[in-house]
Short mmCIF file of C-alpha atoms and ligand atoms in Angstrom, two decimals:
data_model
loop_
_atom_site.label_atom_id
_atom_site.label_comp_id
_atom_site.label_asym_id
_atom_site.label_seq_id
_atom_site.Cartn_x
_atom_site.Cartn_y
_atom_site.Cartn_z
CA UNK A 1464 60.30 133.92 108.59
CA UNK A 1465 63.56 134.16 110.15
CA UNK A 1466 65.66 131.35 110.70
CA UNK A 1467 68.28 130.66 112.83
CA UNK A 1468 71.05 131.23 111.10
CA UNK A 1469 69.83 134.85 110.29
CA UNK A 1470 70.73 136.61 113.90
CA UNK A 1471 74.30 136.83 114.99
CA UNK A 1472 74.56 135.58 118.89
CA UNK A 1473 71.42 137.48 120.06
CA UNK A 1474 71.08 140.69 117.50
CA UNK A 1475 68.20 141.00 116.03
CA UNK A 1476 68.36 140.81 111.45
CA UNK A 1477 66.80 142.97 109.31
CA UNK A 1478 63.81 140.09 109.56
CA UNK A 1479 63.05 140.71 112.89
CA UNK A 1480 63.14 144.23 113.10
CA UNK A 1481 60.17 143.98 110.68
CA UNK A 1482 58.45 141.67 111.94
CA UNK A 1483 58.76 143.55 115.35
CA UNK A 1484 57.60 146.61 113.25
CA UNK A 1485 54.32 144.57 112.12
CA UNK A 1486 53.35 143.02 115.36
CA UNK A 1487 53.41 146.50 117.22
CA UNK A 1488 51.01 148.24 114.53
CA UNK A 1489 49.08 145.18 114.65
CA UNK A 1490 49.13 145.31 118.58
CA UNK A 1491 48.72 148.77 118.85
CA UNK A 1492 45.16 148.76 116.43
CA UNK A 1493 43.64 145.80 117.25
CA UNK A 1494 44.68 144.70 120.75
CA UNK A 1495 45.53 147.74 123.07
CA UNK A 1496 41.83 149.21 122.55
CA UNK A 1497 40.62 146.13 124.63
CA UNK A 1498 43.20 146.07 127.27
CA UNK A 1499 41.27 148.00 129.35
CA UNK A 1500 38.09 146.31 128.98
CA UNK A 1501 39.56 142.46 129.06
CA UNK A 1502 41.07 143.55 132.49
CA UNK A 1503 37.54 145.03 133.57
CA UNK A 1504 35.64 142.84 132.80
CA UNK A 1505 38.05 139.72 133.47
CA UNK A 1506 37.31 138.24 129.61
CA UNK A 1507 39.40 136.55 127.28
CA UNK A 1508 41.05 138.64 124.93
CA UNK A 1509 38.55 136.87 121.97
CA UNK A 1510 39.74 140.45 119.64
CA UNK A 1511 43.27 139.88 120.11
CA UNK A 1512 43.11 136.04 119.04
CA UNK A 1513 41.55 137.11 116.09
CA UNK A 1514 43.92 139.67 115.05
CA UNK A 1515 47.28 137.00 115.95
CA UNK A 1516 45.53 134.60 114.04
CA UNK A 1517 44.57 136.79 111.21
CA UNK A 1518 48.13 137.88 111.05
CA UNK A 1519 49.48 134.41 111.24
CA UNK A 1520 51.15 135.54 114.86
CA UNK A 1521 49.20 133.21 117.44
CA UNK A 1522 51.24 130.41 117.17
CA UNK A 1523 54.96 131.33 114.81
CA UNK A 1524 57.19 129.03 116.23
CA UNK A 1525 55.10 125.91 114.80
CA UNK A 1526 57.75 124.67 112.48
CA UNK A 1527 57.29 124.51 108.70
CA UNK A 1528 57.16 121.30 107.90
CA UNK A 1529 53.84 120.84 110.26
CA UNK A 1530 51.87 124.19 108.85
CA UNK A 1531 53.48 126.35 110.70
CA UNK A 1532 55.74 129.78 110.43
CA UNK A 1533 58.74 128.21 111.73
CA UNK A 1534 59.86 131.35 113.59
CA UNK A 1535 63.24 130.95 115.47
CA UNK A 1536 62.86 131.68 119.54
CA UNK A 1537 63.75 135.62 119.12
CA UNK A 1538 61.01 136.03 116.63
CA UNK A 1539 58.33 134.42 118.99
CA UNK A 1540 60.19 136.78 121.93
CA UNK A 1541 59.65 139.69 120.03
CA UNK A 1542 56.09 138.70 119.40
CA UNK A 1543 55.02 138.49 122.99
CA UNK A 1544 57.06 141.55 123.83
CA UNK A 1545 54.91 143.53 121.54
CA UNK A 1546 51.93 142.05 122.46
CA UNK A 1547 52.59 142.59 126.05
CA UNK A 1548 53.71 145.73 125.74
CA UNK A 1549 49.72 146.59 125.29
CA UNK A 1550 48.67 143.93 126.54
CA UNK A 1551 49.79 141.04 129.04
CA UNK A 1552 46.63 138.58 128.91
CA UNK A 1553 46.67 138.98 124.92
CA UNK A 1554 50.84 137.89 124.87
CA UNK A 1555 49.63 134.66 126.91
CA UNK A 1556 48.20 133.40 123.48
CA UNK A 1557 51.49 133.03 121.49
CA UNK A 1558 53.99 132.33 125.35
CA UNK A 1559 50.87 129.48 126.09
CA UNK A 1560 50.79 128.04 122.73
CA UNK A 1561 54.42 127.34 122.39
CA UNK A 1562 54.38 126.13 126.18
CA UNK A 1563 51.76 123.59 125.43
CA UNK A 1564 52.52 122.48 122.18
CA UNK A 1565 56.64 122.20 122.73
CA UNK A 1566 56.67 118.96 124.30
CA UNK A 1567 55.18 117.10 121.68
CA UNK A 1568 57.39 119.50 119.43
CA UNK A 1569 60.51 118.27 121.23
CA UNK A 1570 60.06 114.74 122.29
CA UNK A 1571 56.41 113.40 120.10
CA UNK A 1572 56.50 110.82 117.58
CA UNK A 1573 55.50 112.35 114.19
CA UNK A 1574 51.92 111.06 113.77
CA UNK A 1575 51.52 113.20 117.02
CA UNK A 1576 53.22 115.89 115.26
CA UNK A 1577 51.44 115.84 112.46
CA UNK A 1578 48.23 115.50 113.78
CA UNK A 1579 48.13 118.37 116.53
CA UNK A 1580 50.40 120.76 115.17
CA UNK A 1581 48.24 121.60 112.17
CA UNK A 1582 45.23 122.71 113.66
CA UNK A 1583 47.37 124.79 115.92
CA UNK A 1584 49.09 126.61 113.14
CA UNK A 1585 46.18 127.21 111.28
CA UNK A 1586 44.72 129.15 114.22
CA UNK A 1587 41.72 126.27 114.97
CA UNK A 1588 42.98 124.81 118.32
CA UNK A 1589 45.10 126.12 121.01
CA UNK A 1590 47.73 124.20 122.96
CA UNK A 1591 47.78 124.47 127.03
CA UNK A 1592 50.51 122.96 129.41
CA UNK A 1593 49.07 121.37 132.43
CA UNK A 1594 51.92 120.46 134.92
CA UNK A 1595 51.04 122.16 138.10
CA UNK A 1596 48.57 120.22 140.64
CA UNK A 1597 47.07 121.87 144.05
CA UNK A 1598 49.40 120.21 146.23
CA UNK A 1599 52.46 120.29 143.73
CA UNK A 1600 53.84 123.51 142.24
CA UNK A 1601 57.31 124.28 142.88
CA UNK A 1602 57.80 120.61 143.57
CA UNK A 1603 56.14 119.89 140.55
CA UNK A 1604 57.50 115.96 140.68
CA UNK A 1605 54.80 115.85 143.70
CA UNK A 1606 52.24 115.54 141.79
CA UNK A 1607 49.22 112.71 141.92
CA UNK A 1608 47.33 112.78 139.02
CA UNK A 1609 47.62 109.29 137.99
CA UNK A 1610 47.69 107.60 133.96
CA UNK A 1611 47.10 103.75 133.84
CA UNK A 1612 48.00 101.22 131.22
CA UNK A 1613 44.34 99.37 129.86
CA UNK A 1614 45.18 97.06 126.91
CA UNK A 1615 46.27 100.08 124.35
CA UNK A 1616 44.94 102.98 126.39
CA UNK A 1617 45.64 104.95 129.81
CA UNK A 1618 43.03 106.02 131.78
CA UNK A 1619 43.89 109.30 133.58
CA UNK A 1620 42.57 110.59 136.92
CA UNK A 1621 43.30 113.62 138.64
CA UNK A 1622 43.64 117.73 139.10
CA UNK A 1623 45.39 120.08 137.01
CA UNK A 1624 45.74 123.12 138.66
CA UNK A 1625 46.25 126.87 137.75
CA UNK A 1626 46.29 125.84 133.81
CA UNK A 1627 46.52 128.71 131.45
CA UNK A 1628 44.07 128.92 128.88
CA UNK A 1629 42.09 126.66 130.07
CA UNK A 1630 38.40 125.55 128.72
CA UNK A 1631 39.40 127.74 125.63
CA UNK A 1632 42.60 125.54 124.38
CA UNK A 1633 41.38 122.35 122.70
CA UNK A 1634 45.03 120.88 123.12
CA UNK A 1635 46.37 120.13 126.79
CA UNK A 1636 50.11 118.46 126.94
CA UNK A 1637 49.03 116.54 130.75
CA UNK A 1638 51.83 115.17 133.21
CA UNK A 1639 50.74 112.30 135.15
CA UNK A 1640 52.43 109.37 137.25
CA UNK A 1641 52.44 106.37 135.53
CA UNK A 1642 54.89 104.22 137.98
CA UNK A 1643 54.86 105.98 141.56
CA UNK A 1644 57.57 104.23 142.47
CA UNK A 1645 60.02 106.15 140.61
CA UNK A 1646 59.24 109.88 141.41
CA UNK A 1647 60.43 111.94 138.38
CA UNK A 1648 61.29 109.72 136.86
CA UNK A 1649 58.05 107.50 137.05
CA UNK A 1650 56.09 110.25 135.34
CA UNK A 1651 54.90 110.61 131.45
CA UNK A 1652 53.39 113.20 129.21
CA UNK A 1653 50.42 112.80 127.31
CA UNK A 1654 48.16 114.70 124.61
CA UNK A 1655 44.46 115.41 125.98
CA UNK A 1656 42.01 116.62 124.28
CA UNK A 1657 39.07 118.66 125.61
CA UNK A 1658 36.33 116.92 123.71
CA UNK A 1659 38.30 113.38 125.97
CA UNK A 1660 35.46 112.20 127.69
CA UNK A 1661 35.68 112.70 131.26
CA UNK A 1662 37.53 116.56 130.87
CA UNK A 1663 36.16 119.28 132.69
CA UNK A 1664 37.47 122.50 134.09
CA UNK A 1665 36.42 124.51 137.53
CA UNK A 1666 35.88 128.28 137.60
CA UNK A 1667 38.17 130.88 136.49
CA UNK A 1668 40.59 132.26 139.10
CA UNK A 1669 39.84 135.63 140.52
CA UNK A 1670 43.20 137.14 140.18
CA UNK A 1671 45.56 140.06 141.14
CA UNK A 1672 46.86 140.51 137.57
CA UNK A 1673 46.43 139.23 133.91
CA UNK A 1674 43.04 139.15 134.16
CA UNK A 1675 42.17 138.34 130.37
CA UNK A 1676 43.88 135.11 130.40
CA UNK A 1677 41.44 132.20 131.85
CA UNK A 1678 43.42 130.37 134.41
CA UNK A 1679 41.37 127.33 135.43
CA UNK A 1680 41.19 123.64 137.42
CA UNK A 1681 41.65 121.17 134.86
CA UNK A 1682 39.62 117.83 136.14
CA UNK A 1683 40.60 114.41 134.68
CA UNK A 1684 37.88 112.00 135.71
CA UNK A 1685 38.18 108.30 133.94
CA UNK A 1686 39.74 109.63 130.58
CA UNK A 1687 40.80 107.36 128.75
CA UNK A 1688 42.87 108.17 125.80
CA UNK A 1689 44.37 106.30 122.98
CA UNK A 1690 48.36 104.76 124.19
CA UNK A 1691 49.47 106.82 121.37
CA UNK A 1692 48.83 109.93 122.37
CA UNK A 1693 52.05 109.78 124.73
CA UNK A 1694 54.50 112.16 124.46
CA UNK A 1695 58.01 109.88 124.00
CA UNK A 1696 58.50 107.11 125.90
CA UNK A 1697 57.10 106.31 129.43
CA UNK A 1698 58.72 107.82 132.49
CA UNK A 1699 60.24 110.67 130.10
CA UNK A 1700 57.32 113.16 131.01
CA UNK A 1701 58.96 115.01 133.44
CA UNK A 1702 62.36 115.51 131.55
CA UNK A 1703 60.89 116.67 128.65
CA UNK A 1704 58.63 118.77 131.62
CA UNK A 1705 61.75 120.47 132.47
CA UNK A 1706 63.28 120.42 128.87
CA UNK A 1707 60.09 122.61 127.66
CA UNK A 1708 60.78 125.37 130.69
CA UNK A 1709 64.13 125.83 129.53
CA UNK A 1710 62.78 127.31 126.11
CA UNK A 1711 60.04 128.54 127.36
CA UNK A 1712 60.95 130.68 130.54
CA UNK A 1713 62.64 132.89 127.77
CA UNK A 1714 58.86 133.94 126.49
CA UNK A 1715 57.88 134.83 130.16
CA UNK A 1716 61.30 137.10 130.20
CA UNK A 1717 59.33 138.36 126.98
CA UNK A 1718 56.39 138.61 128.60
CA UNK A 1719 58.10 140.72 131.51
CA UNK A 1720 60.07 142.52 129.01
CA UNK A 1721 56.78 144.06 126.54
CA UNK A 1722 55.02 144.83 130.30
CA UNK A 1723 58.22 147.18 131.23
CA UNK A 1724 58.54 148.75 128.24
CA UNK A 1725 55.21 149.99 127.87
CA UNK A 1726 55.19 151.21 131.50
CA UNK A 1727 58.01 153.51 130.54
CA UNK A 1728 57.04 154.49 127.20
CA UNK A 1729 53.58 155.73 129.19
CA UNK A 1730 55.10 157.07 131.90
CA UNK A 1731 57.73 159.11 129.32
CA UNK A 1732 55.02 160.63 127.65
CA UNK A 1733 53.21 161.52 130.75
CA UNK A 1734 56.30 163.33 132.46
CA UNK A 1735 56.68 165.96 129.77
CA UNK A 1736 52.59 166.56 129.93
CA UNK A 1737 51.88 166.68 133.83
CA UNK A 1738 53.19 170.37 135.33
CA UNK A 1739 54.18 171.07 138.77
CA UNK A 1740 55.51 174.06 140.09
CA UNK A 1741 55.43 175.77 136.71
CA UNK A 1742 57.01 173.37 134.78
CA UNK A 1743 56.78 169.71 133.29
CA UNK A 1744 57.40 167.19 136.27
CA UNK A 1745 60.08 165.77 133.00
CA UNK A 1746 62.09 168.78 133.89
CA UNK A 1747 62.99 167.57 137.40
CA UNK A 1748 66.38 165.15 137.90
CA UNK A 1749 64.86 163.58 140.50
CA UNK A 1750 62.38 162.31 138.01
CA UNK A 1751 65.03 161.86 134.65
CA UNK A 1752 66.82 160.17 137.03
CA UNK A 1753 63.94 157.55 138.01
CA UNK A 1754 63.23 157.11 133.87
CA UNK A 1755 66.94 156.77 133.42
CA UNK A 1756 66.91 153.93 135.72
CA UNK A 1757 63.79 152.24 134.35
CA UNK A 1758 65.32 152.37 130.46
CA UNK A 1759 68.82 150.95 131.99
CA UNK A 1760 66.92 147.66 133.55
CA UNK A 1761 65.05 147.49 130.43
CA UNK A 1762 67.51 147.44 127.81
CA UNK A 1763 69.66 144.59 130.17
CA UNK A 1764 66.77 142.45 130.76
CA UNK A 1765 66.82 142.66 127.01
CA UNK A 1766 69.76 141.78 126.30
CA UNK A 1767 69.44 138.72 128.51
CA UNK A 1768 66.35 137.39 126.97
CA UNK A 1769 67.39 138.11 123.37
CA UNK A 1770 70.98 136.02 123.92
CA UNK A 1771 68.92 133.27 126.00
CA UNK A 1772 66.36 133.17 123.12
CA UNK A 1773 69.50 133.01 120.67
CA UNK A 1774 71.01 130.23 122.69
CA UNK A 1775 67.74 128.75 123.02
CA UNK A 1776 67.35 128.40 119.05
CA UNK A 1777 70.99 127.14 118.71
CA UNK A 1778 69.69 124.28 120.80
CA UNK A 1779 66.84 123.45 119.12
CA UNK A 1780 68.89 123.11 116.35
CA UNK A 1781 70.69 120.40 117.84
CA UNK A 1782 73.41 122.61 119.07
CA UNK A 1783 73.69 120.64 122.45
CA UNK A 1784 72.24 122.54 126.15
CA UNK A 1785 75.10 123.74 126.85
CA UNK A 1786 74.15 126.76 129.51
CA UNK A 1787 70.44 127.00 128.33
CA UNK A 1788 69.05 126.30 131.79
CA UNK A 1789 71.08 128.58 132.97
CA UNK A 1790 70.11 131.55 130.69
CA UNK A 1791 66.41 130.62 130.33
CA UNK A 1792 66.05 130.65 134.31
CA UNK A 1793 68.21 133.82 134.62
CA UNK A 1794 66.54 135.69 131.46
CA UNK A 1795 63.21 135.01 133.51
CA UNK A 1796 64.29 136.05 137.07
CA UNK A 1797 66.11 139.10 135.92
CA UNK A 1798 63.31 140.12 132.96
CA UNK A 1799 60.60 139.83 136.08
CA UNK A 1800 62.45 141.65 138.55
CA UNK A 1801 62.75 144.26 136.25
CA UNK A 1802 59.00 144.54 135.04
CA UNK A 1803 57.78 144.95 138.84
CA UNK A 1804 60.46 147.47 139.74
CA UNK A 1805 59.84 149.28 136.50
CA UNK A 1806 56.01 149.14 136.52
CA UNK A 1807 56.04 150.54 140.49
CA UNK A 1808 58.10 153.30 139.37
CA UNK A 1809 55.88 154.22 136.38
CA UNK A 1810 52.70 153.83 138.78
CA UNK A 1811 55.07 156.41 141.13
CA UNK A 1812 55.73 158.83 138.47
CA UNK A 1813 52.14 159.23 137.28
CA UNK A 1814 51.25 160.33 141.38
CA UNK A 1815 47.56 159.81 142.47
CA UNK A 1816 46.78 158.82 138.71
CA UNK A 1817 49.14 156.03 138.40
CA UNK A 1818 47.17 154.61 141.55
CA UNK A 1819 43.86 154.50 139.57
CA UNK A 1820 42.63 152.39 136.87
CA UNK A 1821 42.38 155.44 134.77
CA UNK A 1822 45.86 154.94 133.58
CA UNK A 1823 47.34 151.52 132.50
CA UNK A 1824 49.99 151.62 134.71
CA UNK A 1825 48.46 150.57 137.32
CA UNK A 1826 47.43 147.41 135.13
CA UNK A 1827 50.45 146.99 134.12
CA UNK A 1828 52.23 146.91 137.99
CA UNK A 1829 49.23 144.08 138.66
CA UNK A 1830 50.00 142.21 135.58
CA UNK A 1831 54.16 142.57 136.01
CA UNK A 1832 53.46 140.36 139.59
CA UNK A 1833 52.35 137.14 137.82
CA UNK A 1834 56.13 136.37 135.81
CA UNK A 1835 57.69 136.25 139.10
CA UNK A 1836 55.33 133.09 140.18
CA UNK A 1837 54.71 131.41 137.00
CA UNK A 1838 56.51 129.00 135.18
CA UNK A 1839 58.79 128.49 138.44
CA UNK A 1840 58.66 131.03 140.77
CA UNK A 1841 61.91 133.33 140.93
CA UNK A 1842 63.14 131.86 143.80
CA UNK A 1843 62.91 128.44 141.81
CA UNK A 1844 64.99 130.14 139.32
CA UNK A 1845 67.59 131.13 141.46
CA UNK A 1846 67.69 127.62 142.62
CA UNK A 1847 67.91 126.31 139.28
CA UNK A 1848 70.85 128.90 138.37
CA UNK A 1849 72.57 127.40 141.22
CA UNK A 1850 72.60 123.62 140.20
CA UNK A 1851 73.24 125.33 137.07
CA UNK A 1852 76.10 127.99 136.79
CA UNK A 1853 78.14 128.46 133.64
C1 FAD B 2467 48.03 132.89 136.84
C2 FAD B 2467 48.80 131.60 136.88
C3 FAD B 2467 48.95 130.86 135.71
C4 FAD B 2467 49.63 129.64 135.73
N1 FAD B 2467 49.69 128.87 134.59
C5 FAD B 2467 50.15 127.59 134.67
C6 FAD B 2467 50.04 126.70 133.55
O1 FAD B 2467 49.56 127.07 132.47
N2 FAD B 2467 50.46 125.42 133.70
C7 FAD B 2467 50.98 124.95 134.87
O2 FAD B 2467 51.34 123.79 134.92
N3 FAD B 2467 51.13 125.78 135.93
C8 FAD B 2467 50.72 127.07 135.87
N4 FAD B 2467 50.82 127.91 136.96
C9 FAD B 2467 51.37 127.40 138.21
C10 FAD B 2467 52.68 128.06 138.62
O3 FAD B 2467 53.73 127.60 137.81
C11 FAD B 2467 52.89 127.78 140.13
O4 FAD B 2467 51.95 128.60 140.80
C12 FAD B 2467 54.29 128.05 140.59
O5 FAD B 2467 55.17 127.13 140.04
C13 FAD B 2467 54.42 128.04 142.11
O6 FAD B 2467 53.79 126.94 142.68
P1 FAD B 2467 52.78 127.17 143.92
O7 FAD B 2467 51.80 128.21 143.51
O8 FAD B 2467 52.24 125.85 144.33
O9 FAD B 2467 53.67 127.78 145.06
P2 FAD B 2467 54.55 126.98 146.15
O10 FAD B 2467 55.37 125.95 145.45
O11 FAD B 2467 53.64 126.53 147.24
O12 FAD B 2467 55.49 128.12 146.68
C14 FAD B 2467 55.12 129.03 147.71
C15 FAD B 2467 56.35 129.88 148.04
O13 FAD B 2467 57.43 129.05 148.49
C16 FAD B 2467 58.59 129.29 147.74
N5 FAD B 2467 59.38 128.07 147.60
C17 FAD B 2467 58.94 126.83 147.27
N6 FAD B 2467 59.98 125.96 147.23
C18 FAD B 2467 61.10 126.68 147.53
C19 FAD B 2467 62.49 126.37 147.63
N7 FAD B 2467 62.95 125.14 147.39
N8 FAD B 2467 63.34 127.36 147.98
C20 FAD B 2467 62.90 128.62 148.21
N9 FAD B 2467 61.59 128.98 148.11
C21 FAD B 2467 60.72 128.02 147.77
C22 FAD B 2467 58.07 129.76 146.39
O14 FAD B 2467 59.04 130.48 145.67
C23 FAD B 2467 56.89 130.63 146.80
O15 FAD B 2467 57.35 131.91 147.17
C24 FAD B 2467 50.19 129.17 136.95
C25 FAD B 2467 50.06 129.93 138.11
C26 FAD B 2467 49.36 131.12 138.09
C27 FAD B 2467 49.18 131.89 139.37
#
């Protein structure tokens, strides 16, 4: 799998042009066909899990020495681009697994390492990221859920809200206050598990977009968990919090990314089928001009995420931050913007058809809303850009 010293700044090798090749054959056969249908019927994508996993894609940036690929960050972009270029909901199963599972990658003690990172590379367990609380979301440090020392275990009480994944992931990486007199800086992480007595989840979310993916309550009633099973030391929860968005905003700009590019590639091919006045609407400037337009956005959101994911595997590496709060937060806002603006115009370009579920891109401009809200909102971002600028 490609490493990090294989890509120069934020081009993509040889490697990752073929992986990109595999995961869009694999994505076009075994997850596009139930697109549709997961958005209908509001299901979990159980077909694509089953292909990623078969294909060793659900979960590539586990690192080698705990079962995993060991994909650098642009291989696991280019995975969720290609997966959400058929299919948003799907690409939330490689984006949610690295967002719950990074925490413990970046700041866990190796037993903890060892122990959850295995099943999730093999494809047995999935890893959600449970932050967000009803009353805390863009002031995340808000939160209430509470963990409390008992001899060698906390007991955790509260609610996780709006949690990815939810009831399916067996893995949750849970934020909670453990000294309330410190704010941020009186929170911790911890590893729950969803056999932890006590855990129980409320009813899927009926939402606008990315149907497919389960976003649930998470309820933590009395759970008491093993001291161990904290991620680094106490009162480090939120950092690390924060230290996991960085990395992972660049998979939403992914996400956003794989949405807009596969509301132009349909609305491309529709343009030189659809006639009007004689003639393919494709023939019209007014209409080359709008595709033009999309492609431009495209290829610099791109080029955004690719150099933030590029800066964001320097890092890993121990290169230092540097700007990667910066890029990851600007990669996101821009790569989101983009994916609405460029999913409206393909839903404009197919007419009365693009309106209808008949056509994905209609899907597509309802699943394009949800990466300007999650993982920060984009006015969050811009906030964070500001405190931030290179
Ligand atoms: C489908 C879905 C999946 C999600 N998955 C997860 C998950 O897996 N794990 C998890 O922890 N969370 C998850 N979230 C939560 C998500 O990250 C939050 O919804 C988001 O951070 C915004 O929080 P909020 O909804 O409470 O909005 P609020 O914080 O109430 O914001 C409301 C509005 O106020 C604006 N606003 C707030 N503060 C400022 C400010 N300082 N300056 C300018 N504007 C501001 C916001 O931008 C927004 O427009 C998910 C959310 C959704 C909808």
């Amino acid at each position: 799998m490609a490493g990090s010293a294989d890509f120069d700044l934020y081009r993509p090798s040889e490697e990752h042009d073929m992986l990109r090749d595999a995961i869009r054959s694999l994505a076009e056969a075994k997850i596009a066909p139930y697109a549709a249908v997961v958005d209908e019927e509001s299901r979990f994508p159980q077909e694509a899990l089953e292909a990623l996993v078969a294909g060793d894609l659900h979960a590539i940036h586990v690192p080698e020495e705990y079962g995993g690929a060991g994909a650098d960050a642009l291989a696991t972009v280019i995975v969720i681009e290609e997966v959400a270029r058929v299919c948003a909901s799907s690409s939330l199963i490689p984006a949610v697994n690295k967002l719950g599972s990074l925490p413990v990658i970046l700041s866990g003690s190796e037993d903890l390492k060892k122990k959850y990172m295995a099943p999730l590379a093999k494809g047995d367990a999935m890893f959600s990221y449970a932050l967000s609380e009803p009353d805390a979301g863009s002031d995340a440090a808000g939160m209430k859920t509470k963990a409390v020392r008992d001899g060698d275990h906390y007991v955790l009480n509260g609610v996780k809200r709006w949690i990815t994944n939810a009831g399916v992931s067996e893995y949750y990486t849970v934020m909670a206050v453990t000294d309330p007199t410190k704010r941020s800086k009186g929170i911790s992480a911890f590893v729950v598990e969803k056999s932890d007595e006590g855990v129980s989840f409320g009813a899927p979310e009926k939402k606008l977009g990315i149907k497919g993916s389960p976003t649930r309550e998470v309820y933590l009633d009395n759970v008491r968990i093993p001291a161990d099973r904290m991620i680094g030391e106490e009162g480090t929860g939120f950092a690390t919090a924060m230290k996991t968005l960085d990395h992972t905003r660049i998979t939403i700009a992914a996400q956003a990314l794989g949405i807009a590019q596969g509301a132009l590639d349909y609305a491309k091919g529709y343009v030189q089928e659809r006639k009007q006045f004689g003639k393919p609407i494709g023939d019209f400037q007014g209409i080359q001009f709008m595709l033009a337009d999309m492609a431009m956005k495209i290829e610099a959101a791109r080029a955004l995420t690719y150099q933030a994911a590029a800066k964001s595997e320097r890092v890993a590496a121990g290169g230092g931050e540097g700007d990667l709060t910066f890029q990851g937060a600007a990669a996101k806002c821009f790569a989101s913007d983009v994916a609405m603006e460029v999913t409206t115009d393909a839903v404009q370009l197919l007419g009365g058809y693009g309106y209808t579920r008949d056509y994905p891109v209609e899907r597509m401009m309802r699943d394009a809303k949800i990466t300007q809200i999650y993982e920060g909102t984009n006015q969050v971002q811009r906030v964070v850009m500001a405190r931030n600028l290179p």
